[in-house]
Coordinates of C-alpha atoms in Angstrom, one line a residue:
M1 CA 113.8 131.4 129.0
K2 CA 116.2 128.6 128.4
K3 CA 116.8 127.5 124.9
L4 CA 118.5 124.4 123.5
Y5 CA 120.7 124.7 120.5
I6 CA 122.3 121.9 118.6
L7 CA 124.6 122.6 115.7
L8 CA 124.1 120.2 112.8
S9 CA 126.9 119.3 110.5
P10 CA 126.8 121.6 107.5
F11 CA 125.5 120.2 104.2
W12 CA 125.0 121.5 100.7
L13 CA 121.8 121.0 98.7
F14 CA 122.4 121.7 95.0
T15 CA 119.8 122.7 92.4
S16 CA 120.1 124.5 89.2
Y17 CA 119.0 127.7 90.8
F18 CA 120.6 128.1 94.2
V19 CA 122.2 126.3 97.2
L20 CA 120.8 126.3 100.7
Y21 CA 123.2 126.1 103.6
I22 CA 121.5 124.9 106.8
S23 CA 123.3 126.5 109.7
C24 CA 121.3 125.3 112.7
F25 CA 118.0 124.2 114.2
S26 CA 116.9 125.4 117.6
F27 CA 113.9 124.8 119.9
A28 CA 112.5 127.1 122.5
Q29 CA 110.7 125.3 125.3
S30 CA 108.1 128.1 125.5
S31 CA 106.8 127.4 122.0
N32 CA 106.0 124.3 119.9
K33 CA 108.0 125.5 117.0
I34 CA 111.4 124.8 115.5
N35 CA 113.8 127.5 114.4
Y36 CA 115.1 127.0 110.9
Q37 CA 117.9 129.1 109.4
A38 CA 119.5 128.8 106.0
V39 CA 121.6 130.7 103.5
A40 CA 120.2 131.0 100.0
R41 CA 122.9 131.0 97.3
N42 CA 122.9 130.8 93.5
A43 CA 124.5 128.0 91.5
S44 CA 127.8 129.9 91.7
G45 CA 127.7 129.9 95.5
T46 CA 126.9 133.7 95.8
P47 CA 124.4 134.5 98.5
L48 CA 121.0 135.8 97.3
A49 CA 121.0 139.0 99.2
I50 CA 117.8 141.0 99.8
A51 CA 115.6 138.6 97.9
T52 CA 112.1 137.2 98.4
V53 CA 111.9 133.4 98.5
T54 CA 109.0 131.0 98.9
V55 CA 109.9 128.0 101.1
S56 CA 107.6 125.0 101.4
L57 CA 108.2 122.6 104.2
D58 CA 106.8 119.0 104.2
I59 CA 107.4 116.7 107.2
H60 CA 107.3 113.0 106.3
R61 CA 106.9 110.2 108.8
G62 CA 108.6 106.9 108.8
G63 CA 111.0 107.7 105.9
T64 CA 111.9 110.1 103.2
G65 CA 109.1 108.9 101.0
G66 CA 106.6 108.3 103.9
P67 CA 103.2 110.0 104.3
V68 CA 103.2 113.7 104.9
S69 CA 102.2 114.6 108.4
M70 CA 102.4 118.3 108.0
S71 CA 102.9 120.8 105.2
E72 CA 103.3 124.6 105.3
T73 CA 104.6 127.4 103.1
H74 CA 106.6 130.5 104.1
I75 CA 107.2 133.6 102.1
T76 CA 110.3 135.3 103.5
S77 CA 113.2 137.6 102.7
T78 CA 116.9 137.1 102.9
N79 CA 119.2 139.7 104.5
Q80 CA 122.4 141.2 103.0
F81 CA 124.2 137.9 103.6
G82 CA 121.5 135.7 101.9
L83 CA 120.4 134.5 105.4
F84 CA 116.7 133.8 106.2
N85 CA 115.0 132.5 109.3
L86 CA 111.8 130.4 109.7
L87 CA 109.8 128.9 112.5
I88 CA 108.7 125.4 111.5
G89 CA 105.1 124.9 112.8
S90 CA 104.2 128.6 112.9
V91 CA 101.9 128.4 109.8
N92 CA 100.2 125.0 110.2
T93 CA 100.2 124.9 114.0
A94 CA 97.3 122.4 114.3
A95 CA 99.1 119.7 112.3
F96 CA 102.4 120.4 113.9
D97 CA 100.9 119.8 117.4
T98 CA 99.8 116.3 116.3
L99 CA 103.4 115.1 115.6
H100 CA 104.4 112.3 117.9
W101 CA 108.1 113.1 118.4
G102 CA 108.5 110.4 121.0
R103 CA 107.2 107.6 118.8
M104 CA 107.9 108.4 115.2
D105 CA 110.9 109.2 112.9
Y106 CA 110.3 112.4 110.9
F107 CA 112.0 113.8 107.8
L108 CA 112.0 117.3 106.5
Q109 CA 111.7 118.1 102.8
V110 CA 112.5 121.7 101.8
T111 CA 111.3 123.2 98.5
V112 CA 112.4 126.7 97.5
N113 CA 110.6 128.6 94.7
G114 CA 109.2 125.2 93.5
S115 CA 112.6 123.4 93.4
S116 CA 113.1 120.6 95.9
M117 CA 116.2 121.0 98.1
G118 CA 116.1 117.4 99.3
T119 CA 114.9 115.6 102.4
T120 CA 116.8 115.0 105.7
Q121 CA 115.9 113.3 108.9
F122 CA 115.2 115.3 112.1
V123 CA 117.7 114.2 114.8
S124 CA 118.0 115.5 118.3
V125 CA 116.5 119.0 118.5
P126 CA 112.9 118.5 117.6
Y127 CA 112.6 115.6 119.9
A128 CA 112.9 118.0 122.9
L129 CA 109.2 118.5 122.2
H130 CA 108.6 115.1 123.6
S131 CA 110.1 116.3 127.0
K132 CA 107.8 119.3 127.3
T133 CA 105.4 117.3 129.5
A134 CA 108.1 117.5 132.2
D135 CA 107.3 121.2 132.7
S136 CA 104.2 120.3 134.7
L137 CA 106.0 117.9 137.1
T138 CA 106.3 118.8 140.8
G139 CA 107.9 117.1 143.7
G140 CA 106.3 114.1 145.2
S141 CA 104.2 111.3 143.6
V142 CA 102.8 111.6 140.1
S143 CA 99.5 109.9 139.1
V144 CA 100.1 108.0 135.9
P145 CA 97.0 106.5 134.2
W146 CA 99.0 103.9 132.2
T147 CA 101.0 101.1 133.8
K148 CA 103.2 98.4 132.2
S149 CA 103.1 94.8 133.2
G150 CA 105.5 92.6 131.2
S151 CA 104.5 93.1 127.6
K152 CA 101.1 94.6 128.4
V153 CA 100.2 98.3 128.8
I154 CA 97.2 98.8 131.1
L155 CA 94.9 101.8 131.7
S156 CA 95.0 101.9 135.5
T157 CA 91.8 104.0 135.9
V158 CA 89.4 101.2 134.9
L159 CA 86.3 103.6 134.8
D160 CA 87.9 105.9 132.2
S161 CA 87.6 105.7 128.4
V162 CA 90.3 106.1 125.8
G163 CA 89.8 108.4 122.8
I164 CA 91.9 108.3 119.7
G165 CA 91.1 111.0 117.3
T166 CA 88.4 112.3 119.6
S167 CA 88.3 114.3 122.8
A168 CA 84.9 112.9 123.7
P169 CA 85.1 109.1 123.6
E170 CA 81.7 107.4 123.6
A171 CA 83.0 103.9 124.7
K172 CA 85.9 102.3 126.5
L173 CA 87.9 102.7 123.3
H174 CA 86.8 105.2 120.7
V175 CA 88.8 105.5 117.5
E176 CA 87.8 108.2 115.1
S177 CA 89.4 109.3 111.8
T178 CA 88.4 112.5 110.1
G179 CA 91.1 112.2 107.4
S180 CA 92.0 109.7 104.7
E181 CA 93.3 107.1 107.0
G182 CA 91.4 104.1 108.4
A183 CA 90.0 104.1 111.9
G184 CA 91.7 100.9 112.9
I185 CA 93.6 97.8 111.6
F186 CA 93.7 94.4 113.3
R187 CA 96.2 92.1 111.6
I188 CA 98.1 89.0 112.5
S189 CA 101.2 88.6 110.3
D190 CA 102.5 85.4 111.8
P191 CA 101.2 82.5 109.7
A192 CA 101.6 80.1 112.6
N193 CA 99.4 82.3 114.9
A194 CA 96.1 80.4 115.6
N195 CA 94.5 83.3 117.5
N196 CA 91.7 85.5 116.3
A197 CA 92.7 88.9 114.8
L198 CA 89.7 90.4 116.5
V199 CA 87.3 89.1 119.2
V200 CA 84.0 90.9 119.8
S201 CA 81.9 89.5 122.6
T202 CA 79.2 90.8 124.9
N203 CA 77.4 89.5 128.0
G204 CA 74.9 92.4 127.8
L205 CA 71.6 92.9 126.0
A206 CA 72.9 94.8 122.9
N207 CA 74.6 93.7 119.7
A208 CA 78.1 92.2 119.9
G209 CA 79.0 94.3 116.8
L210 CA 77.4 97.0 114.8
F211 CA 78.5 97.8 111.2
Q212 CA 76.9 100.8 109.7
I213 CA 77.3 103.2 106.7
T214 CA 75.8 106.6 107.4
N215 CA 76.7 108.1 104.0
A216 CA 73.8 107.7 101.7
S217 CA 76.1 108.1 98.6
N218 CA 78.3 105.2 99.7
A219 CA 77.8 102.2 97.5
T220 CA 80.3 99.9 99.1
D221 CA 79.6 97.0 101.5
V222 CA 78.9 97.6 105.2
L223 CA 80.8 94.4 106.0
Y224 CA 83.2 92.5 103.7
A225 CA 84.6 89.1 104.7
G226 CA 87.1 87.5 102.4
T227 CA 89.7 84.7 102.7
N228 CA 92.6 83.4 100.6
G229 CA 92.7 80.2 102.6
G230 CA 90.7 77.0 102.5
G231 CA 88.1 77.9 105.1
R232 CA 84.9 79.9 105.2
A233 CA 84.8 83.6 104.7
G234 CA 82.2 83.8 107.5
V235 CA 80.3 81.6 110.0
F236 CA 77.1 82.5 111.8
E237 CA 76.2 80.0 114.5
I238 CA 73.7 79.7 117.3
N239 CA 74.8 77.4 120.2
N240 CA 71.7 78.0 122.3
V241 CA 69.1 75.2 121.7
T242 CA 66.3 77.4 123.1
N243 CA 67.1 80.3 120.7
M244 CA 64.2 80.8 118.3
Y245 CA 65.9 83.5 116.1
P246 CA 67.7 83.0 112.8
A247 CA 71.5 82.7 112.7
V248 CA 71.5 85.2 109.9
W249 CA 68.9 87.9 109.4
A250 CA 68.9 90.1 106.3
Q251 CA 66.4 92.8 105.5
T252 CA 65.9 95.5 102.9
N253 CA 63.2 98.1 102.3
S254 CA 64.3 98.9 98.8
N255 CA 61.8 98.9 96.0
D256 CA 64.4 97.9 93.4
N257 CA 64.2 94.2 92.3
S258 CA 68.0 94.0 92.2
A259 CA 68.3 95.1 95.9
V260 CA 67.7 91.7 97.4
A261 CA 68.1 91.0 101.1
I262 CA 70.4 88.0 100.4
Q263 CA 72.3 87.3 97.3
G264 CA 74.7 84.4 96.6
S265 CA 77.1 84.4 93.8
N266 CA 79.8 82.0 92.7
T267 CA 82.3 82.8 90.0
G268 CA 83.9 79.3 90.3
L269 CA 82.5 75.8 89.8
G270 CA 80.6 75.4 93.1
T271 CA 77.1 76.2 94.1
A272 CA 75.9 79.8 94.9
G273 CA 73.9 78.7 97.9
F274 CA 73.6 75.6 100.1
F275 CA 71.1 74.9 102.8
E276 CA 71.5 71.6 104.8
I277 CA 70.1 69.9 107.9
T278 CA 72.6 67.5 109.3
N279 CA 70.4 66.3 112.2
A280 CA 68.5 63.1 111.1
A281 CA 65.9 63.7 113.7
N282 CA 65.0 67.1 112.4
T283 CA 61.7 67.2 110.6
E284 CA 61.7 70.8 109.6
N285 CA 62.4 72.3 106.2
A286 CA 66.0 72.9 105.0
L287 CA 64.7 76.0 103.3
N288 CA 61.5 78.1 103.8
V289 CA 60.6 80.7 101.2
I290 CA 57.5 82.7 102.1
S291 CA 56.0 85.8 100.5
N292 CA 53.1 87.9 101.7
G293 CA 53.1 89.9 98.5
G294 CA 51.7 89.3 95.0
G295 CA 54.9 87.9 93.5
N296 CA 56.4 84.5 93.5
S297 CA 57.8 83.0 96.7
F298 CA 60.5 81.3 94.8
V299 CA 61.9 81.8 91.2
G300 CA 64.6 79.7 89.7
Y301 CA 66.4 81.2 86.6
N302 CA 69.1 79.6 84.5
S303 CA 70.6 81.6 81.6
G304 CA 73.0 78.7 80.8
T305 CA 72.4 75.2 79.6
G306 CA 71.4 73.5 83.0
R307 CA 68.1 73.1 84.8
S308 CA 66.3 75.9 86.6
G309 CA 65.6 73.5 89.4
L310 CA 66.4 70.0 90.6
F311 CA 64.6 68.2 93.4
Q312 CA 66.1 64.9 94.3
I313 CA 65.9 62.3 97.2
N314 CA 69.1 60.2 97.6
N315 CA 67.8 58.1 100.4
A316 CA 66.5 54.8 99.1
A317 CA 64.3 54.3 102.2
N318 CA 62.7 57.8 101.9
S319 CA 59.0 57.5 100.9
S320 CA 58.4 61.2 100.8
D321 CA 57.7 63.2 97.6
A322 CA 60.7 64.7 95.9
L323 CA 58.5 67.7 95.1
L324 CA 55.3 68.7 96.8
A325 CA 53.2 71.5 95.5
T326 CA 50.0 72.5 97.3
T327 CA 47.8 75.5 97.6
N328 CA 45.0 76.7 99.9
G329 CA 44.0 79.4 97.4
T330 CA 42.0 79.3 94.2
G331 CA 44.9 78.9 91.7
K332 CA 46.8 75.9 90.4
A333 CA 49.1 73.9 92.6
G334 CA 51.5 73.7 89.7
N335 CA 51.9 75.2 86.3
F336 CA 54.4 73.9 83.7
S337 CA 54.6 76.0 80.6
I338 CA 56.9 76.3 77.5
S339 CA 56.9 79.9 76.1
N340 CA 59.2 79.1 73.2
A341 CA 57.1 78.3 70.1
G342 CA 60.0 76.5 68.5
N343 CA 60.5 74.2 71.4
S344 CA 59.3 70.6 70.6
A345 CA 60.1 69.2 74.0
N346 CA 57.5 68.1 76.6
A347 CA 56.2 70.7 79.1
V348 CA 56.1 67.9 81.7
T349 CA 58.0 64.6 81.6
A350 CA 57.5 62.0 84.4
G351 CA 59.5 58.8 84.5
T352 CA 60.0 56.0 87.0
N353 CA 62.3 53.0 87.2
G354 CA 60.1 51.4 89.8
T355 CA 56.9 49.5 89.7
G356 CA 54.6 52.4 90.6
T357 CA 52.5 54.6 88.3
T358 CA 54.4 57.3 86.4
I359 CA 51.6 59.8 86.7
Y360 CA 48.7 59.5 89.1
G361 CA 45.9 62.0 89.3
V362 CA 43.5 61.9 92.3
N363 CA 40.6 64.3 93.0
T364 CA 38.8 64.1 96.3
G365 CA 36.5 66.9 95.3
G366 CA 33.9 67.4 92.5
G367 CA 36.3 68.0 89.6
S368 CA 38.0 65.7 87.1
A369 CA 41.1 63.8 87.9
G370 CA 42.8 64.8 84.7
I371 CA 42.1 67.0 81.6
F372 CA 44.1 67.0 78.4
E373 CA 43.1 69.8 76.1
I374 CA 44.3 71.4 72.9
A375 CA 43.1 75.0 72.6
S376 CA 44.4 75.7 69.1
G377 CA 41.9 75.1 66.3
T378 CA 44.6 74.4 63.8
N379 CA 46.5 71.9 65.9
S380 CA 46.3 68.4 64.3
S381 CA 48.0 66.5 67.1
N382 CA 46.4 64.2 69.6
A383 CA 45.2 65.6 72.9
L384 CA 46.2 62.3 74.6
V385 CA 48.4 59.5 73.4
A386 CA 48.6 56.2 75.3
S387 CA 51.3 53.9 74.0
T388 CA 53.1 50.8 75.4
N389 CA 56.0 48.6 74.2
G390 CA 55.1 46.1 76.9
T391 CA 52.6 43.2 77.0
A392 CA 49.9 45.0 79.0
R393 CA 47.2 47.4 77.8
A394 CA 47.9 50.9 76.5
G395 CA 44.9 52.1 78.5
H396 CA 42.6 51.0 81.2
F397 CA 39.4 52.7 82.1
Q398 CA 37.5 51.3 85.1
I399 CA 34.6 52.2 87.4
T400 CA 35.0 50.6 90.9
N401 CA 31.7 52.1 92.2
S402 CA 29.1 49.4 91.8
S403 CA 26.3 51.9 92.0
S404 CA 27.6 54.0 89.1
A405 CA 25.5 53.9 85.9
A406 CA 28.0 56.0 83.9
S407 CA 30.2 54.8 81.1
A408 CA 33.7 53.7 81.8
L409 CA 34.8 55.4 78.6
F410 CA 32.9 58.2 76.9
A411 CA 34.1 59.6 73.6
T412 CA 32.3 62.5 71.9
T413 CA 33.1 65.0 69.1
G414 CA 31.7 68.3 67.9
G415 CA 33.4 67.9 64.5
T416 CA 32.7 65.8 61.5
G417 CA 35.0 62.9 62.4
L418 CA 34.5 59.8 64.4
A419 CA 34.0 59.9 68.2
G420 CA 36.0 56.8 68.5
E421 CA 38.2 54.6 66.2
F422 CA 39.7 51.2 67.0
A423 CA 42.3 49.4 64.8
G424 CA 42.7 45.7 65.5
K425 CA 40.5 43.4 67.6
V426 CA 37.5 45.0 69.2

């Protein structure tokens, strides 16, 4: 069997314990291993004859401090001249077979009995491993699945699939990582490049993309989109006018109140969420909040000093309500309550700068149009105060039904005071 030997220039690796003299590397074509021979000497230069040494080998890729692609440890003995021989790749054969000699620069770090002897780059000999594929070549034409056209490399067999990190690809391109490295990186480093870093498109019936975490103990995000620029971190858009599905659909089956389907957070000065209809002809709601459960459809909390909710119409020609509350059930259409006993503000304040009524109560059923009640027996305040600083009446009570025989104003008391009291002209 033919062997290739290349003699490297001798070099000395000094430590406080001994010196290694690297005599040569050699590579046998019949085996994916590299011969390594060295002389172990003490600090005085005397060979360590008939001694047991522990030699650790680490192969770095890309540079002397690059990631370690292969590590293995040998326990060997020196001869009477201090010489010992190793086969690099004979211990960790699986990792050694994954080294890409034709594409990467590799560096060998040698450690003897726990002391590093330094790191040096592999040069010619190990890269003969890259030529081992020539062993299977025979005369005549050779079928090569990859072709090169300009700056593009193309898989000629269009029906085949490519597997990286897997021998059983499940798609046209299947990248799988079983170690600590990521499965793929798509990056554009040119700031002037206006192309997408990744395009995912389908003309079929399935999803254009699927992001999934199968590890139940993983608490990170399935999909994270971030930007340092001035644009959006993400855009979800439907361009089909006949599409009846949401542009974004979020769903959770968690029973935890904090595990919401959608959460918006802003650590700056902007809004946490924004819903807008820009089509003036659109008569649908900008936001629909629906619940089929026993909780609230919508809750607004504010732990700061602002309002919990603001409903505002900025169109002067808009005659719609700023807020409409309606129910088809048996409960109230609206409930305004202050739970702080020390709060002296109004539970409801209604104001207008127009000519209409500030508060207008209408009942088309059989109940009252309005009730003002104090339920506390020790409360000495008025149930209703009507006051004006204008020139009109403070109160107007009127029956417009000519057939009604009831009083326009009825005042009664169950206490010892007056049912009615008037100060001024009566």
